[in-house]
XYZ file of N, CA and C in Angstrom:
690
model
N 73.376 -21.026 112.535
C 74.139 -20.224 111.561
C 73.703 -18.775 111.725
N 74.746 -17.907 111.756
C 74.434 -16.487 111.946
C 73.902 -15.892 110.658
N 73.313 -14.758 110.828
C 72.738 -14.067 109.656
C 73.812 -13.688 108.679
N 74.922 -13.223 109.136
C 76.016 -12.803 108.243
C 76.539 -13.980 107.463
N 76.635 -15.109 108.127
C 77.141 -16.295 107.437
C 76.153 -16.728 106.341
N 74.847 -16.628 106.612
C 73.835 -17.013 105.625
C 73.865 -16.102 104.406
N 74.041 -14.793 104.667
C 74.121 -13.843 103.542
C 75.330 -14.134 102.695
N 76.406 -14.413 103.331
C 77.641 -14.717 102.572
C 77.460 -15.935 101.715
N 76.756 -16.967 102.233
C 76.564 -18.214 101.490
C 75.689 -17.978 100.248
N 74.681 -17.157 100.409
C 73.803 -16.856 99.258
C 74.564 -16.128 98.175
N 75.331 -15.146 98.566
C 76.111 -14.377 97.575
C 77.106 -15.272 96.882
N 77.728 -16.172 97.646
C 78.720 -17.073 97.066
C 78.063 -17.989 96.032
N 76.908 -18.528 96.349
C 76.210 -19.427 95.409
C 75.804 -18.694 94.136
N 75.417 -17.425 94.297
C 75.021 -16.638 93.125
C 76.184 -16.418 92.207
N 77.352 -16.095 92.816
C 78.553 -15.859 91.995
C 78.954 -17.126 91.295
N 78.905 -18.241 92.041
C 79.290 -19.529 91.435
C 78.361 -19.876 90.279
N 77.062 -19.640 90.439
C 76.090 -19.973 89.387
C 76.313 -19.149 88.133
N 76.652 -17.861 88.317
C 76.890 -16.995 87.161
C 78.116 -17.455 86.387
N 79.166 -17.817 87.124
C 80.401 -18.229 86.449
C 80.324 -19.663 85.966
N 79.359 -20.461 86.472
C 79.281 -21.869 86.074
C 78.651 -22.037 84.688
N 77.816 -21.083 84.135
C 77.197 -21.173 82.801
C 78.242 -20.979 81.734
N 78.522 -22.057 81.081
C 79.541 -22.017 80.028
C 78.936 -21.495 78.735
N 79.782 -21.106 77.756
C 79.280 -20.684 76.436
C 78.498 -21.781 75.735
N 78.903 -23.029 75.939
C 78.198 -24.154 75.303
C 76.773 -24.244 75.811
N 76.654 -24.083 77.128
C 75.320 -24.142 77.714
C 74.455 -22.995 77.208
N 75.048 -21.829 77.057
C 74.290 -20.681 76.537
C 73.782 -20.945 75.126
N 74.669 -21.537 74.269
C 74.265 -21.824 72.887
C 73.126 -22.837 72.844
N 73.243 -23.825 73.723
C 72.185 -24.852 73.771
C 70.860 -24.236 74.164
N 70.927 -23.376 75.191
C 69.690 -22.740 75.648
C 69.096 -21.830 74.577
N 69.995 -21.073 73.897
C 69.500 -20.173 72.846
C 68.897 -20.962 71.676
N 69.602 -22.065 71.299
C 69.102 -22.879 70.186
C 67.740 -23.482 70.516
N 67.624 -23.979 71.784
C 66.353 -24.566 72.194
C 65.253 -23.513 72.171
N 65.568 -22.319 72.599
C 64.579 -21.245 72.579
C 64.179 -20.896 71.158
N 65.192 -20.843 70.256
C 64.919 -20.533 68.849
C 64.042 -21.607 68.219
N 64.371 -22.861 68.500
C 63.591 -23.969 67.941
C 62.150 -23.931 68.421
N 61.987 -23.615 69.686
C 60.634 -23.536 70.225
C 59.839 -22.410 69.564
N 60.542 -21.268 69.390
C 59.876 -20.129 68.730
C 59.512 -20.472 67.291
N 60.465 -21.130 66.560
C 60.215 -21.494 65.163
C 59.073 -22.498 65.047
N 59.079 -23.468 65.989
C 57.998 -24.457 65.989
C 56.655 -23.780 66.212
N 56.641 -22.805 67.097
C 55.406 -22.072 67.354
C 54.962 -21.294 66.123
N 55.965 -20.668 65.434
C 55.643 -19.937 64.203
C 55.093 -20.882 63.141
N 55.751 -22.053 62.996
C 55.289 -23.022 62.001
C 53.866 -23.467 62.286
N 53.594 -23.724 63.543
C 52.254 -24.155 63.920
C 51.219 -23.077 63.624
N 51.614 -21.830 63.936
C 50.715 -20.717 63.636
C 50.499 -20.585 62.134
N 51.606 -20.787 61.360
C 51.495 -20.700 59.906
C 50.570 -21.765 59.352
N 50.699 -22.994 59.868
C 49.825 -24.081 59.425
C 48.374 -23.767 59.741
N 48.164 -23.295 60.946
C 46.797 -22.958 61.345
C 46.218 -21.853 60.474
N 47.074 -20.825 60.172
C 46.614 -19.727 59.318
C 46.298 -20.226 57.916
N 47.146 -21.105 57.351
C 46.926 -21.625 56.007
C 45.654 -22.456 55.944
N 45.426 -23.253 56.975
C 44.195 -24.038 57.025
C 42.970 -23.133 57.080
N 43.093 -22.056 57.842
C 41.979 -21.106 57.916
C 41.741 -20.443 56.563
N 42.862 -20.087 55.892
C 42.743 -19.468 54.560
C 42.110 -20.443 53.578
N 42.546 -21.717 53.623
C 41.985 -22.729 52.724
C 40.491 -22.917 52.958
N 40.104 -22.926 54.227
C 38.680 -23.069 54.530
C 37.879 -21.889 53.980
N 38.437 -20.694 54.137
C 37.753 -19.503 53.623
C 37.651 -19.548 52.097
N 38.742 -20.002 51.441
C 38.727 -20.097 49.979
C 37.711 -21.136 49.518
N 37.666 -22.289 50.194
C 36.684 -23.314 49.835
C 35.263 -22.784 49.988
N 35.029 -22.055 51.065
C 33.704 -21.484 51.290
C 33.356 -20.467 50.208
N 34.347 -19.626 49.841
C 34.110 -18.614 48.805
C 33.840 -19.271 47.458
N 34.598 -20.358 47.143
C 34.405 -21.063 45.875
C 33.014 -21.684 45.811
N 32.571 -22.275 46.921
C 31.234 -22.865 46.960
C 30.158 -21.803 46.750
N 30.355 -20.640 47.350
C 29.386 -19.558 47.177
C 29.352 -19.076 45.729
N 30.542 -18.954 45.129
C 30.607 -18.528 43.727
C 29.964 -19.567 42.814
N 30.208 -20.851 43.091
C 29.610 -21.908 42.283
C 28.094 -21.880 42.394
N 27.594 -21.631 43.592
C 26.145 -21.539 43.800
C 25.562 -20.373 42.998
N 26.243 -19.222 43.072
C 25.768 -18.047 42.335
C 25.834 -18.287 40.832
N 26.912 -18.960 40.387
C 27.053 -19.263 38.960
C 25.921 -20.175 38.491
N 25.650 -21.240 39.249
C 24.567 -22.161 38.895
C 23.222 -21.441 38.890
N 23.027 -20.550 39.852
C 21.773 -19.796 39.923
C 21.612 -18.906 38.695
N 22.683 -18.168 38.354
C 22.621 -17.279 37.193
C 22.456 -18.071 35.905
N 23.120 -19.225 35.809
C 22.990 -20.061 34.620
C 21.556 -20.540 34.455
N 20.935 -20.894 35.551
C 19.538 -21.322 35.512
C 18.626 -20.174 35.088
N 18.919 -18.968 35.587
C 18.136 -17.786 35.194
C 18.282 -17.523 33.699
N 19.529 -17.638 33.199
C 19.785 -17.402 31.774
C 19.028 -18.416 30.923
N 19.020 -19.677 31.347
C 18.299 -20.708 30.597
C 16.802 -20.411 30.543
N 16.259 -20.010 31.679
C 14.833 -19.682 31.711
C 14.524 -18.482 30.826
N 15.411 -17.471 30.878
C 15.204 -16.289 30.033
C 15.296 -16.652 28.556
N 16.225 -17.559 28.220
C 16.367 -17.993 26.830
C 15.107 -18.709 26.360
N 14.557 -19.562 27.226
C 13.322 -20.259 26.874
C 12.171 -19.277 26.686
N 12.080 -18.302 27.589
C 11.026 -17.295 27.465
C 11.217 -16.466 26.198
N 12.492 -16.178 25.864
C 12.773 -15.412 24.649
C 12.340 -16.183 23.409
N 12.582 -17.498 23.404
C 12.159 -18.320 22.272
C 10.642 -18.297 22.122
N 9.947 -18.390 23.243
C 8.478 -18.344 23.199
C 8.001 -17.000 22.661
N 8.618 -15.917 23.153
C 8.234 -14.580 22.693
C 8.533 -14.404 21.210
N 9.677 -14.946 20.755
C 10.028 -14.843 19.340
C 9.012 -15.572 18.470
N 8.590 -16.766 18.933
C 7.586 -17.510 18.164
C 6.267 -16.744 18.107
N 5.876 -16.190 19.250
C 4.627 -15.417 19.276
C 4.728 -14.192 18.377
N 5.914 -13.545 18.408
C 6.109 -12.367 17.562
C 6.067 -12.743 16.088
N 6.702 -13.876 15.745
C 6.665 -14.338 14.355
C 5.236 -14.636 13.919
N 4.469 -15.252 14.819
C 3.076 -15.554 14.489
C 2.274 -14.275 14.280
N 2.550 -13.273 15.124
C 1.851 -11.999 14.961
C 2.238 -11.333 13.645
N 3.539 -11.393 13.336
C 3.992 -10.809 12.071
C 3.376 -11.543 10.895
N 3.350 -12.884 11.006
C 2.757 -13.661 9.926
C 1.286 -13.304 9.754
N 0.595 -13.136 10.887
C -0.827 -12.825 10.801
C -1.065 -11.469 10.145
N -0.087 -10.567 10.268
C -0.218 -9.257 9.642
C 0.194 -9.298 8.174
N 0.978 -10.312 7.794
C 1.471 -10.403 6.422
C 0.574 -11.253 5.541
N -0.255 -12.083 6.167
C -1.075 -13.011 5.404
C -2.513 -12.993 5.900
N -3.402 -13.316 4.991
C -4.790 -13.614 5.350
C -5.109 -14.966 4.726
N -5.473 -15.931 5.543
C -5.784 -17.267 5.047
C -7.294 -17.461 4.975
N -7.718 -18.196 3.962
C -9.159 -18.438 3.807
C -9.385 -19.670 2.947
N -10.396 -20.432 3.309
C -10.867 -21.541 2.477
C -12.135 -21.065 1.777
N -12.103 -21.073 0.455
C -13.216 -20.516 -0.318
C -14.222 -21.595 -0.697
N -15.242 -21.182 -1.429
C -16.337 -22.082 -1.776
C -15.933 -23.256 -2.634
N -14.776 -23.197 -3.272
C -14.302 -24.316 -4.085
C -13.543 -25.353 -3.252
N -13.474 -25.119 -1.924
C -12.795 -26.062 -1.037
C -11.292 -25.888 -0.968
N -10.762 -24.920 -1.684
C -9.311 -24.714 -1.700
C -8.898 -23.705 -0.628
N -7.721 -23.947 -0.077
C -7.163 -23.064 0.950
C -6.208 -22.080 0.280
N -6.402 -20.783 0.558
C -5.575 -19.742 -0.050
C -4.924 -18.878 1.028
N -3.784 -18.316 0.637
C -3.118 -17.300 1.460
C -3.002 -16.030 0.636
N -3.561 -14.951 1.171
C -3.510 -13.663 0.487
C -2.413 -12.830 1.143
N -1.366 -12.555 0.405
C -0.243 -11.799 0.961
C -0.577 -10.314 1.033
N -0.220 -9.707 2.164
C -0.410 -8.267 2.323
C 0.895 -7.519 2.079
N 1.903 -8.246 1.616
C 3.180 -7.643 1.227
C 3.277 -7.610 -0.289
N 3.992 -6.624 -0.789
C 4.146 -6.502 -2.233
C 5.499 -7.055 -2.668
N 5.468 -7.856 -3.727
C 6.690 -8.443 -4.271
C 6.575 -8.502 -5.789
N 7.720 -8.713 -6.439
C 7.670 -8.991 -7.870
C 7.064 -10.381 -8.057
N 6.731 -10.714 -9.289
C 6.119 -12.029 -9.533
C 7.069 -13.148 -9.135
N 8.340 -13.019 -9.495
C 9.317 -14.061 -9.160
C 9.500 -14.182 -7.645
N 9.532 -13.054 -6.945
C 9.648 -13.087 -5.482
C 8.409 -13.709 -4.850
N 7.249 -13.395 -5.410
C 6.002 -13.966 -4.898
C 5.991 -15.482 -5.084
N 6.432 -15.916 -6.242
C 6.513 -17.361 -6.525
C 7.412 -18.053 -5.503
N 8.565 -17.464 -5.245
C 9.515 -18.041 -4.288
C 8.938 -18.046 -2.874
N 8.252 -16.972 -2.499
C 7.666 -16.881 -1.166
C 6.619 -17.972 -0.949
N 5.770 -18.198 -1.929
C 4.765 -19.257 -1.806
C 5.435 -20.619 -1.647
N 6.450 -20.865 -2.454
C 7.115 -22.173 -2.419
C 7.845 -22.404 -1.102
N 8.370 -21.342 -0.505
C 9.030 -21.484 0.796
C 8.049 -21.919 1.872
N 6.777 -21.584 1.682
C 5.745 -21.946 2.652
C 4.981 -23.197 2.229
N 5.564 -23.955 1.307
C 4.944 -25.203 0.879
C 3.712 -25.016 0.021
N 3.613 -23.879 -0.658
C 2.452 -23.590 -1.491
C 2.934 -23.158 -2.877
N 1.992 -22.778 -3.720
C 2.317 -22.249 -5.051
C 1.423 -21.046 -5.317
N 1.851 -20.226 -6.254
C 0.974 -19.137 -6.678
C -0.345 -19.712 -7.175
N -1.420 -19.031 -6.845
C -2.754 -19.539 -7.172
C -2.967 -19.636 -8.680
N -3.691 -20.686 -9.076
C -3.983 -20.916 -10.494
C -5.491 -21.109 -10.683
N -6.249 -20.022 -10.668
C -7.705 -20.136 -10.875
C -8.006 -20.353 -12.359
N -8.317 -21.586 -12.721
C -8.455 -21.935 -14.137
C -9.905 -21.917 -14.622
N -10.810 -21.591 -13.712
C -12.224 -21.469 -14.099
C -12.726 -20.100 -13.667
N -13.811 -19.674 -14.305
C -14.376 -18.370 -13.943
C -14.871 -18.389 -12.499
N -15.371 -19.518 -12.050
C -15.846 -19.610 -10.660
C -14.694 -19.371 -9.690
N -13.531 -19.977 -9.958
C -12.374 -19.782 -9.081
C -11.933 -18.320 -9.076
N -11.907 -17.708 -10.269
C -11.512 -16.301 -10.360
C -12.493 -15.431 -9.579
N -13.774 -15.700 -9.715
C -14.797 -14.905 -9.028
C -14.692 -15.059 -7.514
N -14.458 -16.276 -7.033
C -14.319 -16.498 -5.592
C -13.130 -15.717 -5.028
N -12.017 -15.734 -5.734
C -10.848 -14.970 -5.297
C -11.144 -13.473 -5.321
N -11.795 -13.026 -6.370
C -12.117 -11.608 -6.509
C -13.036 -11.149 -5.379
N -13.997 -11.971 -5.013
C -14.902 -11.628 -3.909
C -14.140 -11.516 -2.591
N -13.162 -12.398 -2.393
C -12.366 -12.340 -1.163
C -11.515 -11.081 -1.131
N -11.013 -10.662 -2.280
C -10.193 -9.445 -2.326
C -10.977 -8.234 -1.851
N -12.277 -8.229 -2.077
C -13.099 -7.092 -1.669
C -13.150 -6.947 -0.149
N -12.811 -8.014 0.577
C -12.798 -7.958 2.040
C -11.454 -7.457 2.573
N -10.452 -7.374 1.715
C -9.106 -6.995 2.141
C -8.831 -5.530 1.840
N -7.837 -4.984 2.529
C -7.526 -3.563 2.382
C -6.795 -3.209 1.086
N -5.802 -4.004 0.663
C -5.009 -3.578 -0.503
C -5.867 -3.288 -1.727
N -5.562 -2.170 -2.377
C -6.254 -1.797 -3.610
C -5.502 -2.301 -4.835
N -4.249 -2.701 -4.633
C -3.426 -3.125 -5.762
C -3.818 -4.524 -6.212
N -3.178 -4.973 -7.282
C -3.467 -6.299 -7.804
C -2.825 -7.398 -6.973
N -3.208 -8.648 -7.270
C -2.648 -9.829 -6.618
C -2.153 -10.782 -7.705
N -0.852 -11.086 -7.663
C -0.271 -11.983 -8.655
C -0.907 -13.371 -8.586
N -1.087 -13.959 -9.773
C -1.462 -15.364 -9.916
C -0.291 -16.090 -10.572
N -0.439 -17.378 -10.843
C 0.728 -18.141 -11.316
C 0.979 -18.025 -12.814
N -0.003 -17.606 -13.598
C 0.165 -17.580 -15.052
C 1.109 -16.466 -15.491
N 1.909 -16.766 -16.529
C 2.839 -15.778 -17.091
C 3.305 -16.267 -18.457
N 4.055 -15.399 -19.152
C 4.692 -15.839 -20.394
C 6.200 -15.998 -20.190
N 6.614 -16.165 -18.932
C 8.028 -16.363 -18.605
C 8.516 -17.664 -19.227
N 9.607 -17.575 -19.970
C 10.179 -18.758 -20.609
C 9.499 -19.148 -21.898
N 8.530 -18.375 -22.341
C 7.805 -18.697 -23.566
C 8.206 -17.734 -24.676
N 8.186 -18.239 -25.888
C 8.552 -17.398 -27.033
C 7.342 -17.081 -27.904
N 6.247 -17.822 -27.687
C 5.054 -17.528 -28.482
C 4.151 -16.569 -27.715
N 2.932 -16.463 -28.145
C 2.041 -15.468 -27.548
C 1.191 -16.021 -26.421
N 1.329 -17.289 -26.114
C 0.497 -17.885 -25.072
C 1.076 -17.655 -23.678
N 0.192 -17.800 -22.712
C 0.590 -17.800 -21.299
C 0.444 -19.228 -20.777
N 1.107 -19.478 -19.647
C 0.976 -20.785 -19.004
C 0.840 -20.617 -17.497
N 0.033 -21.507 -16.911
C -0.003 -21.603 -15.463
C 1.244 -22.355 -15.008
N 1.599 -22.243 -13.744
C 2.819 -22.896 -13.261
C 2.777 -24.407 -13.423
N 1.585 -24.976 -13.440
C 1.479 -26.421 -13.640
C 1.756 -26.849 -15.065
N 1.904 -25.882 -15.973
C 2.200 -26.200 -17.365
C 1.012 -26.073 -18.298
N -0.177 -25.921 -17.753
C -1.371 -25.809 -18.591
C -1.430 -24.432 -19.242
N -1.788 -24.416 -20.524
C -1.824 -23.163 -21.269
C -2.998 -22.290 -20.836
N -2.744 -20.990 -20.928
C -3.797 -19.991 -20.748
C -3.858 -19.210 -22.059
N -4.671 -19.653 -23.007
C -4.703 -19.020 -24.330
C -5.131 -17.560 -24.253
N -4.704 -16.801 -25.235
C -5.064 -15.385 -25.271
C -6.551 -15.181 -25.543
N -7.210 -16.196 -26.093
C -8.646 -16.065 -26.362
C -9.496 -16.680 -25.255
N -8.875 -16.972 -24.103
C -9.639 -17.530 -22.988
C -10.636 -16.502 -22.467
N -11.808 -16.978 -22.083
C -12.838 -16.079 -21.555
C -12.482 -15.541 -20.172
N -11.404 -16.041 -19.582
C -10.978 -15.552 -18.269
C -10.347 -14.167 -18.359
N -9.877 -13.797 -19.558
C -9.234 -12.492 -19.712
C -10.271 -11.376 -19.706
N -9.830 -10.207 -19.264
C -10.693 -9.030 -19.371
C -10.848 -8.662 -20.847
N -11.884 -7.903 -21.156
C -12.293 -7.692 -22.546
C -11.184 -7.091 -23.402
N -10.460 -6.096 -22.876
C -9.418 -5.455 -23.675
C -8.314 -6.445 -24.018
N -8.046 -7.372 -23.118
C -7.035 -8.389 -23.381
C -7.488 -9.281 -24.531
N -8.786 -9.603 -24.554
C -9.320 -10.455 -25.611
C -9.239 -9.781 -26.980
N -9.230 -8.455 -26.995
C -9.182 -7.725 -28.261
C -7.776 -7.678 -28.844
N -6.756 -8.109 -28.059
C -5.372 -8.078 -28.526
C -4.989 -9.418 -29.142
N -4.087 -9.363 -30.098
C -3.607 -10.595 -30.732
C -2.266 -11.043 -30.165
N -1.680 -10.234 -29.274
C -0.357 -10.567 -28.721
C -0.242 -9.962 -27.328
N 0.698 -10.446 -26.528
C 0.915 -9.858 -25.197
C 1.302 -8.399 -25.299
N 1.065 -7.675 -24.241
C 1.462 -6.270 -24.211
C 2.961 -6.165 -24.395
N 3.405 -5.105 -25.055
C 4.827 -4.943 -25.358
C 5.518 -4.179 -24.235
N 6.282 -4.897 -23.397
C 7.036 -4.281 -22.307
C 8.526 -4.229 -22.616
N 8.888 -4.481 -23.855
C 10.296 -4.488 -24.226
C 10.759 -5.902 -24.524
N 11.970 -6.000 -25.058
C 12.473 -7.298 -25.494
C 12.681 -8.270 -24.336
N 13.105 -7.764 -23.168
C 13.440 -8.659 -22.056
C 12.338 -8.745 -21.008
N 11.401 -7.798 -21.011
C 10.353 -7.796 -19.993
C 9.316 -8.862 -20.307
N 8.811 -9.484 -19.233
C 7.800 -10.511 -19.378
C 6.515 -10.075 -18.684
N 5.413 -10.695 -19.126
C 4.101 -10.362 -18.568
C 3.652 -11.449 -17.600
N 3.052 -11.018 -16.498
C 2.507 -11.938 -15.508
C 1.060 -11.547 -15.219
N 0.294 -12.504 -14.764
C -1.151 -12.334 -14.635
C -1.535 -11.972 -13.202
N -2.518 -11.088 -13.065
C -3.006 -10.707 -11.738
C -4.509 -10.453 -11.795
N -5.124 -10.334 -10.620
C -6.502 -9.867 -10.494
C -6.498 -8.712 -9.504
N -7.550 -7.886 -9.589
C -7.597 -6.695 -8.732
C -9.044 -6.414 -8.350
N -9.260 -6.073 -7.088
C -10.635 -5.961 -6.607
C -11.388 -4.771 -7.201
N -10.667 -3.694 -7.565
C -11.360 -2.523 -8.108
C -11.652 -2.686 -9.598
N -11.206 -3.818 -10.172
C -11.496 -4.131 -11.569
C -12.498 -5.280 -11.613
N -12.871 -5.675 -12.811
C -13.796 -6.800 -12.953
C -13.123 -8.098 -12.518
N -13.940 -9.112 -12.268
C -13.394 -10.411 -11.868
C -12.875 -11.165 -13.092
N -11.838 -10.587 -13.683
C -11.181 -11.152 -14.857
C -9.665 -11.107 -14.650
N -8.945 -11.698 -15.594
C -7.485 -11.729 -15.518
C -6.892 -10.536 -16.252
N -5.823 -9.994 -15.688
C -5.105 -8.863 -16.285
C -3.615 -9.207 -16.315
N -2.865 -8.505 -17.132
C -1.421 -8.756 -17.206
C -0.638 -7.474 -16.930
N 0.548 -7.667 -16.389
C 1.435 -6.546 -16.066
C 2.864 -7.063 -16.083
N 3.823 -6.130 -16.098
C 5.234 -6.535 -16.062
C 5.512 -7.364 -14.814
N 6.220 -8.458 -14.980
C 6.530 -9.347 -13.849
C 7.423 -8.670 -12.818
N 8.108 -7.612 -13.224
C 9.025 -6.920 -12.306
C 8.316 -5.912 -11.413
N 7.023 -5.687 -11.671
C 6.267 -4.769 -10.819
C 6.045 -5.386 -9.432
N 5.876 -4.521 -8.451
C 5.622 -4.980 -7.081
C 4.127 -4.907 -6.787
N 3.580 -6.024 -6.362
C 2.177 -6.051 -5.968
C 1.951 -7.221 -5.018
N 0.734 -7.345 -4.501
C 0.411 -8.451 -3.600
C 0.300 -9.746 -4.396
N 0.038 -10.848 -3.714
C -0.050 -12.127 -4.427
C -0.881 -13.121 -3.624
N -1.279 -14.189 -4.303
C -2.113 -15.222 -3.683
C -1.424 -16.573 -3.828
N -1.296 -17.283 -2.714
C -0.758 -18.650 -2.728
C -1.899 -19.636 -2.503
N -1.708 -20.858 -2.991
C -2.695 -21.916 -2.711
C -1.969 -23.221 -2.412
């Protein structure tokens, strides 16, 4: 076959091939190409979503770890705060009270805070105690001696008062009378035939004071002073 004949045959086949592709074949080829591209996109999308999900799971685990860590820190801090609060309360209590067991075997609390008689009574009862009731001269003297070791110069409330009484007698909180002629009173009190006059509604309550004799004295129950619990 000559060269010219071969060239002619190639050109003829090319022309035939170009004219042989029908529109239907073109649509099929285009659709197949589109489907392949879409399938590739879908696969890429799935892969991307899986990667995103893995990253989110990892981030959630890290956040959960940090949350658990911080929660544990908060719990420990709360426990330490409770311990510090208890220690602080104990320190405050130690500054507000002086406790002592005296020669009569009784345990007393000497308050370093000033309150009215009614407030003092309530404070003692909240701590499972009562205002002190020294019913003998020995008890009064022991308390008076202890007061000399403390800083407050003011008086200390005891439980006796004329609260709720209409006559001239006083009573200890236990109900036992403290007569006006009792030797426990200071001398000027013994010289009186009636309680001091503080007005129609004011009542008298009993106290002792270290700068005075080891005797009982009376003052308005509404006055603020220290107190003794037993």
